[in-house]
Tab-separated table of C-alpha atoms and ligand atoms in Angstrom:
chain	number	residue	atom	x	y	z
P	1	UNK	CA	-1.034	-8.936	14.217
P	2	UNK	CA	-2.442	-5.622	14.436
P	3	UNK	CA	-0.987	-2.498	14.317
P	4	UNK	CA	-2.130	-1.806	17.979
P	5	UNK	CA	0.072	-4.612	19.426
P	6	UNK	CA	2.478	-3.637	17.010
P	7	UNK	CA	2.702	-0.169	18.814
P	8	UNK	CA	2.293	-2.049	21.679
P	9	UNK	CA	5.149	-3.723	21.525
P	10	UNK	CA	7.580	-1.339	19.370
P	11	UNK	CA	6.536	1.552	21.525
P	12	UNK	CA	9.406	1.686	23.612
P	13	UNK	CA	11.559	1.882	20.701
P	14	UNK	CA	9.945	4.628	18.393
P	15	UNK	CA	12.340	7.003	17.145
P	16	UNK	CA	14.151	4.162	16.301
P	17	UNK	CA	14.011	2.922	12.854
P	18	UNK	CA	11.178	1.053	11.082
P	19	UNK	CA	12.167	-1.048	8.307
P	20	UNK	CA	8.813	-1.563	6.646
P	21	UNK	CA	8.411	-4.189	3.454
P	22	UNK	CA	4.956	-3.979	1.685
P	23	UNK	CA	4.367	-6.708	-1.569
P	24	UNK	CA	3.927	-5.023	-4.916
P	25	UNK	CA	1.889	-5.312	-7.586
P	26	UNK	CA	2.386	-8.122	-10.707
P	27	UNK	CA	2.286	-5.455	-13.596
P	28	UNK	CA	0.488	-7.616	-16.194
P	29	UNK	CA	-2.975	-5.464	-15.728
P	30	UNK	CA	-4.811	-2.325	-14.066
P	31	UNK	CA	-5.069	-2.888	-10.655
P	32	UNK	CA	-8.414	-2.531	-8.632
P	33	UNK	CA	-9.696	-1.141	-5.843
P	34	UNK	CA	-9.079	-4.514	-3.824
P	35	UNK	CA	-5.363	-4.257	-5.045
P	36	UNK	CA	-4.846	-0.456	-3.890
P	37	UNK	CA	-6.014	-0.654	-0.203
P	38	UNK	CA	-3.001	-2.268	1.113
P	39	UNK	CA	-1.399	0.562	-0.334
P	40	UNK	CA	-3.490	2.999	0.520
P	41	UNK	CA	-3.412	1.832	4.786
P	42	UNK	CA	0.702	1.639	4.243
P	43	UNK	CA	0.461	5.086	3.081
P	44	UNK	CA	-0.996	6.206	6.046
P	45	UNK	CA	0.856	3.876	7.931
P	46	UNK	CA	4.002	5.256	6.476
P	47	UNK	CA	2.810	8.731	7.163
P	48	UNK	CA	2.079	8.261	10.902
P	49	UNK	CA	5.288	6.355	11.805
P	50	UNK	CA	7.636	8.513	9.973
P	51	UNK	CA	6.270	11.196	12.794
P	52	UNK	CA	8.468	9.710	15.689
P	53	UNK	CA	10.379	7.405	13.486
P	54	UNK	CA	13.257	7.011	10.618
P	55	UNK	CA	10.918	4.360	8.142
P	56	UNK	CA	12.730	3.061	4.981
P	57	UNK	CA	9.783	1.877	3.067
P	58	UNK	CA	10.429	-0.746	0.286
P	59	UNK	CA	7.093	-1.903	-2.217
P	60	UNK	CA	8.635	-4.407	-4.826
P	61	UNK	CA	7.455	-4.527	-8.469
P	62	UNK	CA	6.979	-7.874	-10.215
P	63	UNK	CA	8.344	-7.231	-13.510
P	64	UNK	CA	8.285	-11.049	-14.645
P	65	UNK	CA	5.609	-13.976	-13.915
P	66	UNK	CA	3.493	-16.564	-15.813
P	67	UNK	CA	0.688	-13.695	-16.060
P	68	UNK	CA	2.938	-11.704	-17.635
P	69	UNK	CA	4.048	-13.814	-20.071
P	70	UNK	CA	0.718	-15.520	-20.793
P	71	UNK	CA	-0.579	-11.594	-21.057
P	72	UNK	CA	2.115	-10.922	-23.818
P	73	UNK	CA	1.390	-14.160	-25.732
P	74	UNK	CA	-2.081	-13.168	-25.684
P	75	UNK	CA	-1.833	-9.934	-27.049
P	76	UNK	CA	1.386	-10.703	-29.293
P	77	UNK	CA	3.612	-8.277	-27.237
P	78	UNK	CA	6.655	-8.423	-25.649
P	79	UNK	CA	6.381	-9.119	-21.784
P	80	UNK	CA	9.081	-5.899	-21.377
P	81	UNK	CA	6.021	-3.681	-23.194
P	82	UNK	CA	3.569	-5.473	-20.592
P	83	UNK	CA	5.031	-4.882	-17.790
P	84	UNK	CA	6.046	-1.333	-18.835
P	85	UNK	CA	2.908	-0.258	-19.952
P	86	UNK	CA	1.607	-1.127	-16.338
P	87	UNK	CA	4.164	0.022	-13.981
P	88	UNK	CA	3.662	3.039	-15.496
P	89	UNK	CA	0.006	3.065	-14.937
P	90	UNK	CA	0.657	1.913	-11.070
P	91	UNK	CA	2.714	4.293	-10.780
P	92	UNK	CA	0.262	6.670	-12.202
P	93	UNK	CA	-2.278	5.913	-9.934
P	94	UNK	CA	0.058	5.695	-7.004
P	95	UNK	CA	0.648	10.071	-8.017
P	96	UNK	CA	-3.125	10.430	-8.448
P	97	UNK	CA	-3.733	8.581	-4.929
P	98	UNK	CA	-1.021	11.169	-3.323
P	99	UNK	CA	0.624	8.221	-1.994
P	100	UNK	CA	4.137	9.255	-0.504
P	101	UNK	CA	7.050	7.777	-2.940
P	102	UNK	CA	8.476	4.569	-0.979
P	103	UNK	CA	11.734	4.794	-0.116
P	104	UNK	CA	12.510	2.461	-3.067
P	105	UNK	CA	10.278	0.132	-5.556
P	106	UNK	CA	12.641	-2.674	-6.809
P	107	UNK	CA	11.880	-4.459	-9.802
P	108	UNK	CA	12.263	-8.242	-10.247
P	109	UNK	CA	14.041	-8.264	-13.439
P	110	UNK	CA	16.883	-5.385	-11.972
P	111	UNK	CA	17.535	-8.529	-9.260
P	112	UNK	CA	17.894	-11.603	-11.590
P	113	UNK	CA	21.472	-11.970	-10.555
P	114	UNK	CA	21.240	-11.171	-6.870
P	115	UNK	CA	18.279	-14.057	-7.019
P	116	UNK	CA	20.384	-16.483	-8.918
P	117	UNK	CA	23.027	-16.031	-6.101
P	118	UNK	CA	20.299	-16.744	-2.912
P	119	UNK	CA	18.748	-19.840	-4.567
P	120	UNK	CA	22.684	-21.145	-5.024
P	121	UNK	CA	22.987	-20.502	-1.498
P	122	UNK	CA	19.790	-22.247	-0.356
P	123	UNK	CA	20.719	-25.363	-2.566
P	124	UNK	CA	24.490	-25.279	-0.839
P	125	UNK	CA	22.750	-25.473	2.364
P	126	UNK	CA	20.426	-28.100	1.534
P	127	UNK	CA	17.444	-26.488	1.592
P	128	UNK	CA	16.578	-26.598	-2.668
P	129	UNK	CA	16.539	-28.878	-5.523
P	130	UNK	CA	17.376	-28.580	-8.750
P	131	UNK	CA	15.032	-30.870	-10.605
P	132	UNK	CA	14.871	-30.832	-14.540
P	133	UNK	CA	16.278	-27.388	-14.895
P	134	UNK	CA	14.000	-25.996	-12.161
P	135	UNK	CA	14.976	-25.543	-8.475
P	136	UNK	CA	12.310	-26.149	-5.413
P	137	UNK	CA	12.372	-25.516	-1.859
P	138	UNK	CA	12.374	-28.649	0.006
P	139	UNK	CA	9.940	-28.172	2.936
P	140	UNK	CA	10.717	-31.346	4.219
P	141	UNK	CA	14.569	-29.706	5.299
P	142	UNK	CA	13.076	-26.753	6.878
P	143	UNK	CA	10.989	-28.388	9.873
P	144	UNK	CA	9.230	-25.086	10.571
P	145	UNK	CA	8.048	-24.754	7.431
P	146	UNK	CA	4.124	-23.496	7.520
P	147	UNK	CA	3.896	-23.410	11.537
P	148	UNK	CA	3.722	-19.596	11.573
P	149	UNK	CA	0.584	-18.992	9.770
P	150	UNK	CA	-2.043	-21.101	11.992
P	151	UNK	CA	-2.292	-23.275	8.958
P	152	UNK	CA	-3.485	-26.693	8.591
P	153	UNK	CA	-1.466	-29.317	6.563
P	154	UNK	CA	-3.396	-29.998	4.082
P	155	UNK	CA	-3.813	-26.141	3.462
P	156	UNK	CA	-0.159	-25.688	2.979
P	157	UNK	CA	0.035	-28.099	-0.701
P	158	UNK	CA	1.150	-26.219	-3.271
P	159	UNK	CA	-1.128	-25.769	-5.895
P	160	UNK	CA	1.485	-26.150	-8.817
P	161	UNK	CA	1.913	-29.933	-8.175
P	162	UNK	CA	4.162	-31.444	-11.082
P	163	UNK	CA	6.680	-35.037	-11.225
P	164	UNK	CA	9.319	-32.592	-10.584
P	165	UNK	CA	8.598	-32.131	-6.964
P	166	UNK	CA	9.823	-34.198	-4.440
P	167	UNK	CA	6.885	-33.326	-1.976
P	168	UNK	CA	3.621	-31.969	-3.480
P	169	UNK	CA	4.492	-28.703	-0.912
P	170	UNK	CA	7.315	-27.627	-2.214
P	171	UNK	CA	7.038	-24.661	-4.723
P	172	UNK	CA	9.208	-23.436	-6.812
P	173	UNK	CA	12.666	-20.908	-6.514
P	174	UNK	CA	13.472	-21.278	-10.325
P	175	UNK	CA	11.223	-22.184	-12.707
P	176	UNK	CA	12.636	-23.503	-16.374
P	177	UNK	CA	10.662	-21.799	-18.985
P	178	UNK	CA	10.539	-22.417	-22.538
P	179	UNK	CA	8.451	-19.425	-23.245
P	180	UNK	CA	8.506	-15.838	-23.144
P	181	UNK	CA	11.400	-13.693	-21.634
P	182	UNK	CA	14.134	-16.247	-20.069
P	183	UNK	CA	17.157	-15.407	-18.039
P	184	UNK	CA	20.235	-17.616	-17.764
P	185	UNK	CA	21.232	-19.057	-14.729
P	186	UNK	CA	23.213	-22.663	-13.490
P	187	UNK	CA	20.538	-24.348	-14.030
P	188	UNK	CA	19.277	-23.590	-17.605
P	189	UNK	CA	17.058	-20.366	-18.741
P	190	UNK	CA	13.778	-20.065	-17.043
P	191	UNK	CA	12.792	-17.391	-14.140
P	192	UNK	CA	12.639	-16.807	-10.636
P	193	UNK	CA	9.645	-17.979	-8.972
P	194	UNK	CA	7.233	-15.330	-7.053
P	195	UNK	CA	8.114	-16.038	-3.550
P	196	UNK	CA	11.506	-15.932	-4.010
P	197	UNK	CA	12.138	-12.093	-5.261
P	198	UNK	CA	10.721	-10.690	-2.177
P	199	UNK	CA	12.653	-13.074	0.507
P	200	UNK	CA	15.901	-11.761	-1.454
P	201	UNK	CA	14.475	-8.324	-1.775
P	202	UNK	CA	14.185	-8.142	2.091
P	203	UNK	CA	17.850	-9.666	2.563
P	204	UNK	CA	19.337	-7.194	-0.017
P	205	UNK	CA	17.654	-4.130	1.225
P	206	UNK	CA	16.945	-4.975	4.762
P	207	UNK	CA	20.113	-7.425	5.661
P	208	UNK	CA	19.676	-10.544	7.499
P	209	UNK	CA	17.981	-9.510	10.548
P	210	UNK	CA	14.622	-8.981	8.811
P	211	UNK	CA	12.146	-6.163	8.871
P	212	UNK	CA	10.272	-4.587	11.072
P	213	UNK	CA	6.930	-4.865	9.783
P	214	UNK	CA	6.222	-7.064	6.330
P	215	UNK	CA	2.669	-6.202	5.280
P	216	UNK	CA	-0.010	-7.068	2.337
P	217	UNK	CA	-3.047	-8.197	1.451
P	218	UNK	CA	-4.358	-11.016	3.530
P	219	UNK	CA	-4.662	-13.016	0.460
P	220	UNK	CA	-0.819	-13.240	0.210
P	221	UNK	CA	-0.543	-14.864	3.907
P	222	UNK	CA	-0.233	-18.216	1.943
P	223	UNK	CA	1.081	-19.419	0.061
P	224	UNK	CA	2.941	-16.343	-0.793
P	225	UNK	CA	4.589	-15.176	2.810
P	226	UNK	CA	4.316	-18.847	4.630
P	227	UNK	CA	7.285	-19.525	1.836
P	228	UNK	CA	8.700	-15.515	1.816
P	229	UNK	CA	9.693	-16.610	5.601
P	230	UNK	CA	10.669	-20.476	4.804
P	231	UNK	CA	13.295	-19.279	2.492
P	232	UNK	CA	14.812	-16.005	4.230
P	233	UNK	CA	14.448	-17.755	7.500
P	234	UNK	CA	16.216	-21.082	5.945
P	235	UNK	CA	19.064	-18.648	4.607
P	236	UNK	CA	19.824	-16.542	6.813
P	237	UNK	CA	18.365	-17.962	10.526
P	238	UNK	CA	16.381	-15.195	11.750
P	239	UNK	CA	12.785	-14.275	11.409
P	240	UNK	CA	12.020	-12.501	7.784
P	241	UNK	CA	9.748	-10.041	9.909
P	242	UNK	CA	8.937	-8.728	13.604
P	243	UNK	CA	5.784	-7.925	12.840
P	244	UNK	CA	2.890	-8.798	9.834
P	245	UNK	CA	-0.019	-6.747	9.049
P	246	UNK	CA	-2.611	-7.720	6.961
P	247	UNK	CA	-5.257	-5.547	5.110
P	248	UNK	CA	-8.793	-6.965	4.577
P	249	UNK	CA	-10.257	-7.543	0.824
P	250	UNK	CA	-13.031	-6.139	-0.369
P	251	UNK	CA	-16.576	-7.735	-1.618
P	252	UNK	CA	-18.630	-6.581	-4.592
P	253	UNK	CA	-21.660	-8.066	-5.606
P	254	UNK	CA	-21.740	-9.403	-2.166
P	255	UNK	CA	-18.117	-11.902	-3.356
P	256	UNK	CA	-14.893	-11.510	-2.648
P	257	UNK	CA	-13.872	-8.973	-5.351
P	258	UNK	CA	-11.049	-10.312	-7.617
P	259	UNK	CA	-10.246	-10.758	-11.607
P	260	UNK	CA	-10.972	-14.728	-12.232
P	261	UNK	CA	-14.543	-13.845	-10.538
P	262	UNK	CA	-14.754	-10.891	-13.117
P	263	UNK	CA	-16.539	-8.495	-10.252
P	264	UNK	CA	-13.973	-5.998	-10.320
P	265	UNK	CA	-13.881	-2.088	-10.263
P	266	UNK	CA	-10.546	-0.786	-11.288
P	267	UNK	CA	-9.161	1.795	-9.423
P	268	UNK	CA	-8.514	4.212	-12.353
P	269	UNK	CA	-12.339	3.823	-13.488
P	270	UNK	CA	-13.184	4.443	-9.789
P	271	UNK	CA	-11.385	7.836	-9.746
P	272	UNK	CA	-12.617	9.195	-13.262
P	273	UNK	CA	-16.342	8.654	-11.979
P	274	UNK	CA	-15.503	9.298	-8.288
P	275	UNK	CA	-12.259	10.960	-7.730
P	276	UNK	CA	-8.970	10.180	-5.710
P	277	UNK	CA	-10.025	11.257	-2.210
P	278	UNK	CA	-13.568	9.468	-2.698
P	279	UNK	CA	-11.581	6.307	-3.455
P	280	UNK	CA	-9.343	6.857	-0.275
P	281	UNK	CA	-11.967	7.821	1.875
P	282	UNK	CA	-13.469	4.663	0.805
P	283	UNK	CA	-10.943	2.236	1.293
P	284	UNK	CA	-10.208	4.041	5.137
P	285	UNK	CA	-13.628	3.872	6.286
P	286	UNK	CA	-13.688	0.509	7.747
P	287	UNK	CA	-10.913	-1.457	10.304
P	288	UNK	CA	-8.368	-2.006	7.490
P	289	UNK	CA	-7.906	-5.530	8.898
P	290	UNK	CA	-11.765	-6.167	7.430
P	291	UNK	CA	-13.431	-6.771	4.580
P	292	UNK	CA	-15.525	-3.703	3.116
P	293	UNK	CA	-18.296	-4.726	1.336
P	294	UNK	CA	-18.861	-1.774	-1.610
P	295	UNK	CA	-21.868	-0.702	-2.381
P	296	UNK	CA	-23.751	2.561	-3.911
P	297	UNK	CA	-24.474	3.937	-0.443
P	298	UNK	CA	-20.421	3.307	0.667
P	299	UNK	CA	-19.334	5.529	-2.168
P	300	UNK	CA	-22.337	7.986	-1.531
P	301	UNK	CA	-21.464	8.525	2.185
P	302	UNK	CA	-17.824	9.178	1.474
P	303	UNK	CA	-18.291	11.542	-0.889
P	304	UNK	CA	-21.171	13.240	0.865
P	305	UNK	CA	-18.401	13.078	3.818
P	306	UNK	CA	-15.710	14.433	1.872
P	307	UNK	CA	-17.903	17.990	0.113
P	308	UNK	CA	-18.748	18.670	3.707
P	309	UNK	CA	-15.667	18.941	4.743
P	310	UNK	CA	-14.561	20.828	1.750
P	311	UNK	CA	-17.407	23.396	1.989
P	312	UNK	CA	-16.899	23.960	5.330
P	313	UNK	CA	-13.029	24.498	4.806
P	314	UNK	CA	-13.308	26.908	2.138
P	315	UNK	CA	-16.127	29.172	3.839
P	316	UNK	CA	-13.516	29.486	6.390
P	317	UNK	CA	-10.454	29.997	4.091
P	318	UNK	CA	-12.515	32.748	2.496
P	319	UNK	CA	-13.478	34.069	5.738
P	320	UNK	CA	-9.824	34.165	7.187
P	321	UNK	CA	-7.919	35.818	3.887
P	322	UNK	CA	-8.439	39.161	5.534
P	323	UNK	CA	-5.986	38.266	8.634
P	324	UNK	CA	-2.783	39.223	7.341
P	325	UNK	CA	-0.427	36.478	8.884
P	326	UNK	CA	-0.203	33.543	7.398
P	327	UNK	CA	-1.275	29.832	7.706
P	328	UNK	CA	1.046	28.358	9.385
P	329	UNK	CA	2.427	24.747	9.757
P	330	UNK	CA	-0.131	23.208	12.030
P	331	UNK	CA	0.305	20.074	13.850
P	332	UNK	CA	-2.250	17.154	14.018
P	333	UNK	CA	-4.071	16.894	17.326
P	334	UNK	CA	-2.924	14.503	20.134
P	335	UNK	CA	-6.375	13.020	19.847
P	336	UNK	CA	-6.226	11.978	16.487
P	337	UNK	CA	-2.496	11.190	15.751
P	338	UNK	CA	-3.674	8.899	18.930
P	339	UNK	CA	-6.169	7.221	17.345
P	340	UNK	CA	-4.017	6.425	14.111
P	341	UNK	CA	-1.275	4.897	16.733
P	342	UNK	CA	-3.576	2.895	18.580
P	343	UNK	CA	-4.293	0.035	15.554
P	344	UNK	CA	-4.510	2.827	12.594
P	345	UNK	CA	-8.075	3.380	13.452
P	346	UNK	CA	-9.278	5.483	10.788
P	347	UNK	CA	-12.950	5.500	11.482
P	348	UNK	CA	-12.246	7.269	14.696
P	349	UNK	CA	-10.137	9.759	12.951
P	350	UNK	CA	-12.624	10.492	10.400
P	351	UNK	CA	-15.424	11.120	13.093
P	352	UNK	CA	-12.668	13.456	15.402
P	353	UNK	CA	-12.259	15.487	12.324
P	354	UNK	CA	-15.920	15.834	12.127
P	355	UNK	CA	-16.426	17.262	15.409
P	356	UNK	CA	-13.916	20.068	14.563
P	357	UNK	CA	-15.650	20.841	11.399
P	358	UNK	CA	-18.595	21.331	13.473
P	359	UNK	CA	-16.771	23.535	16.011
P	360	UNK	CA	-15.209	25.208	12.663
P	361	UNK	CA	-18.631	26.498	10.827
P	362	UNK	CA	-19.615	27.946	14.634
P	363	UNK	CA	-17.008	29.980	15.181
P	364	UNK	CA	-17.109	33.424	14.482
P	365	UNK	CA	-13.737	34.833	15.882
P	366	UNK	CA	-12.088	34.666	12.990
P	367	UNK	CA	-8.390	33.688	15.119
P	368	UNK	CA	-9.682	30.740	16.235
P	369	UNK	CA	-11.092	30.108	13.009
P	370	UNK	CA	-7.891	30.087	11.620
P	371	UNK	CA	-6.350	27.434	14.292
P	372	UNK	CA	-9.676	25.125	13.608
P	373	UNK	CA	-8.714	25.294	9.811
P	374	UNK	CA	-4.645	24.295	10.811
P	375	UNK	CA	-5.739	21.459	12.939
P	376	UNK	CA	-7.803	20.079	10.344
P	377	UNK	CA	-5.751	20.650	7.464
P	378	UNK	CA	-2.907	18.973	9.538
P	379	UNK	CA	-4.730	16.183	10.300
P	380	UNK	CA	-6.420	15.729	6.955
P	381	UNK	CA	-3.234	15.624	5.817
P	382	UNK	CA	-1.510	12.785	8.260
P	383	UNK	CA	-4.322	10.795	6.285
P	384	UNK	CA	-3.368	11.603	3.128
P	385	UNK	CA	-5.735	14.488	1.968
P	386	UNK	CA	-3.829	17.164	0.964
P	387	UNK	CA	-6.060	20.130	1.150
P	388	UNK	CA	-5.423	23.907	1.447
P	389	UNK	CA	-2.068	24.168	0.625
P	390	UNK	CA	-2.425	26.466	-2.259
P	391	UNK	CA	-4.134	29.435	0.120
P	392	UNK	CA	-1.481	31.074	0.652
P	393	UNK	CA	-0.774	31.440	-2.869
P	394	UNK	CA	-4.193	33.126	-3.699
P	395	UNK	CA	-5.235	34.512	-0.422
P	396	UNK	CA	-4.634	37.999	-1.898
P	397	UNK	CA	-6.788	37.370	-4.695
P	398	UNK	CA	-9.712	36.044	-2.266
P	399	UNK	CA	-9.087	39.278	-0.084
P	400	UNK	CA	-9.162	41.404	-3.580
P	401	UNK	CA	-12.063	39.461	-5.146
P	402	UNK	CA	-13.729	40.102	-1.183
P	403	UNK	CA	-13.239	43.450	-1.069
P	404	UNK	CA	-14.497	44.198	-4.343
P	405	UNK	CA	-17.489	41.946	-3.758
P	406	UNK	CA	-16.793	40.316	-6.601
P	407	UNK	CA	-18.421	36.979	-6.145
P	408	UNK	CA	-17.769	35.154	-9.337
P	409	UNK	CA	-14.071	35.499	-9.149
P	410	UNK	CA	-14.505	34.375	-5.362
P	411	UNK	CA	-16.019	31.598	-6.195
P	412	UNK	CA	-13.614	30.641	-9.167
P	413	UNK	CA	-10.948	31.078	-6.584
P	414	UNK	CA	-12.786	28.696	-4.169
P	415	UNK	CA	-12.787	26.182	-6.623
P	416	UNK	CA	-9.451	26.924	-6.881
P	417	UNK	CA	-8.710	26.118	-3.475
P	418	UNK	CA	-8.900	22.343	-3.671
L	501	LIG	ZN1	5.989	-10.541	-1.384
C-alpha cells in the first residue's frame, strides 16, 4: 500500500486517531543509511499526520537476538553491554537526525514476561508447539498463513529449518538457547524469537484491534511481518494492521546495500563527512517506496540543494531584523502539506519549496519578505529541517551588527543562524 490510498481511504476519518507501529532496529551494530530511511519517511510521516490527527507512534528496540549474542561472544562482552552500547548510539543518531521522540520505544528484554504469556496463549489455542524446549508456530493451523503478502509457497520456507519443526515453514516463538543471556520460561531458558516481540508489542500497546498503519523496510515484508500478522491475527482474530507501508532500500556500488555484502555507509560516518540534513535530504529525494541508488552526484545535489536554500534564508533573515515585530508561527502552505498527504511525495515538496526561494531572493518589500521566509521555514520544518528558529534570539544583534556595518560580526551571526 501506499500512503496515497492510505489517505485515500482513512481520509474520512482524520482527526481521528492513528495508531502507527514502525519495526526497530536489532542493537548489535551502527546502523546505515539503508537502516535509517524507514525512519527518516516515518518521521515525516509522523509529522504530517499528527497535523489533523492524535498519532501514538510506537518503534520497538530489539534488545536480544542471535546477532547479539554471537556479537558479544565475539568480542568477549556481555550481550547487556552490546545492546547498550548501541541503543545508545541509535538513539544518538535518532537526536542528530531531529527525528521527533516516538511516542514510546519498547525494548524486548522489558517484555520477556508479557511474551512468555502470548506464546502460552497461542499454544492453548493450538496454534504452537513446544518441541525440545523450543516453541514454533504451526502454519499448518493457521490456513491463512502467508496469503497476505502475494507470496509464492515455496517463498514462504523458513530459512531456519531444523528436526524440531514439524513443517519446514514454521519459525520459531521461543527459541532454547544454551548460550549467551537466557530467560526462564515453561519451557526451559532460551529467548523469544524475532517475530514474536513485535506481534505482542502491537497487542500490548495497541490492543487487539490492530494498528492503523504497521510500516518498515520492505525487506521485513517476509519473513518478518507475513509471521508478525500469522501470530497476532491467530491470537487475537483481527487483522495486526489496516494499512502497511513499505520504504524502498537503497543500492551502493550499484547492489542492494546491506552488512553480509560489506557495501555499507553508516549513517554516523555519513553525517561527520556530510551532515544531518544532507543525509535527510538524501534519503527524501526519491518516492520512498523506491530504491535510491547513492552515488557522488546524489549527495552533491542535496547538499548543493540544501546551501541554496540556506543562503537564500539568511540574506533574508538579515534583511528582515530591522522590522520590529517578530517572526511569527507560520503555517505550511496548502500546496505542499498537499503534496506530503497525497502518497508523502517529497520530491514535489522539495521542488514547491524551491519556487518560493526563488520568489524569496526577488522580493524587495521587505513584509512580504518576511511571510516568504515563514512559509518556508514552516514547511521546511513539516519535513524535518529545523531552520531559523534561533532568529529571534539574535535578531537584535544582526540589527546592531547592521547598523554598525559591522560585517564580521554579521556574518558570525549568520553562521549562527543555522
Ligand atoms: Zn517487527
Amino acid at each position: 500500500m501506499k500512503v496515497k490510498d492510505f489517505y485515500t481511504k482513512e481520509i474520512h476519518k482524520l482527526g481521528q486517531k492513528i495508531d502507527l507501529y514502525v519495526c526497530g532496529p536489532t542493537v548489535y551494530d551502527s546502523p546505515h543509511i539503508g537502516n535509517i530511511r524507514p525512519v527518516i519517511i516515518f518521521d515525516i510521516f509522523n509529522r504530517v499526520a499528527r497535523r489533523k490527527s492524535i498519532v501514538n507512534y510506537v518503534h520497538n528496540i530489539t534488545d536480544i537476538d542471535d546477532k547479539i549474542i554471537n556479537k558479544a561472544q565475539e568480542l568477549g562482552l556481555t550481550e547487556k553491554e552490546i545492546s547498550t552500547k548501541y541503543e545508545l548510539e541509535y538513539l544518538e543518531l535518532l537526536d542528530l537526525l531531529d527525528i521527533l521522540k516516538p511516542d514510546a520505544m519498547p525494548k524486548v528484554t522489558q517484555n520477556i514476561q508479557e511474551i512468555i504469556h502470548f506464546i502460552k496463549e497461542l499454544i492453548e489455542d493450538g496454534f504452537a508447539y513446544e518441541s525440545n524446549h523450543s516453541v514454533y508456530f504451526s502454519v499448518d493451523k493457521w490456513e491463512k498463513y502467508g496469503s497476505k503478502g502475494n507470496l509464492s509457497l515455496d517463498q514462504l520456507e523458513d530459512k531456519e529449518d531444523n528436526k524440531d519443526k514439524r513443517n519446514v515453514k514454521d519459525f520459531s516463538l521461543w527459541k532454547s538457547t544454551k548460550i549467551g543471556r537466557k530467560f526462564k520460561s515453561p519451557w526451559g531458558e532460551g529467548r523469544p524469537g524475532w517475530h514474536t516481540e513485535c506481534a505482542l508489542l502491537v497487542k500490548n500497546f495497541f490492543g487487539t484491534q490492530g494498528v492503523t498503519v504497521h510500516g518498515g523496510g520492505i525487506d521485513l515484508r517476509f519473513p518478518h511481518h507475513t509471521n508478525e500478522m500469522a501470530q497476532y491475527e491467530a491470537d487475537t482474530g483481527n487483522d495486526l494492521a489496516k494499512n502497511w507501508i513499505y520504504v524502498g532500500h537503497i543500492n551502493y556500488d550499484a547492489k542492494k546495500m546491506s552488512k553480509s555484502l560489506g557495501n555499507i555507509f553508516l549513517a554516523k560516518d555519513f553525517i561527520v563527512k556530510y551532515g544531518a540534513d544532507v543525509l535527510r535530504m538524501v534519503l527524501i529525494s526519491k518516492d520512498y517506496a523506491k530504491p535510491i541508488d547513492l552515488t557522488d552526484l546524489i549527495i552533491k545535489n542535496a547538499k548543493t540543494s540544501l546551501d541554496k536554500i540556506k543562503n537564500s534564508l539568511k540574506k533574508a533573515l538579515v534583511s528582515i531584523a530591522t522590522i520590529e515585530k517578530d517572526i511569527v508561527e507560520y503555517e505550511p502552505s496548502k500546496e505542499f502539506v498537499d503534496y506530503l498527504e497525497n502518497n508523502l511525495d517529497t520530491s514535489s515538496a522539495i521542488t514547491f519549496i524551491f519556487a518560493l526561494v526563488k520568489q524569496l531572493n526577488l522580493e524587495n518589500d521587505l513584509k512580504r519578505k518576511e511571510d516568504l521566509v515563514g512559509v518556508i521555514i514552516a514547511n521546511l520544518k513539516l519535513l524535518g529541517f529545523d531552520y531559523g528558529t534561533n532568529f529571534n534570539l539574535i535578531r537584535s544583534e544582526i540589527k546592531k551588527a547592521k547598523e554598525e556595518h559591522n560585517f564580521k560580526e554579521l556574518d558570525k551571526l549568520k553562521e549562527e543562524l543555522f
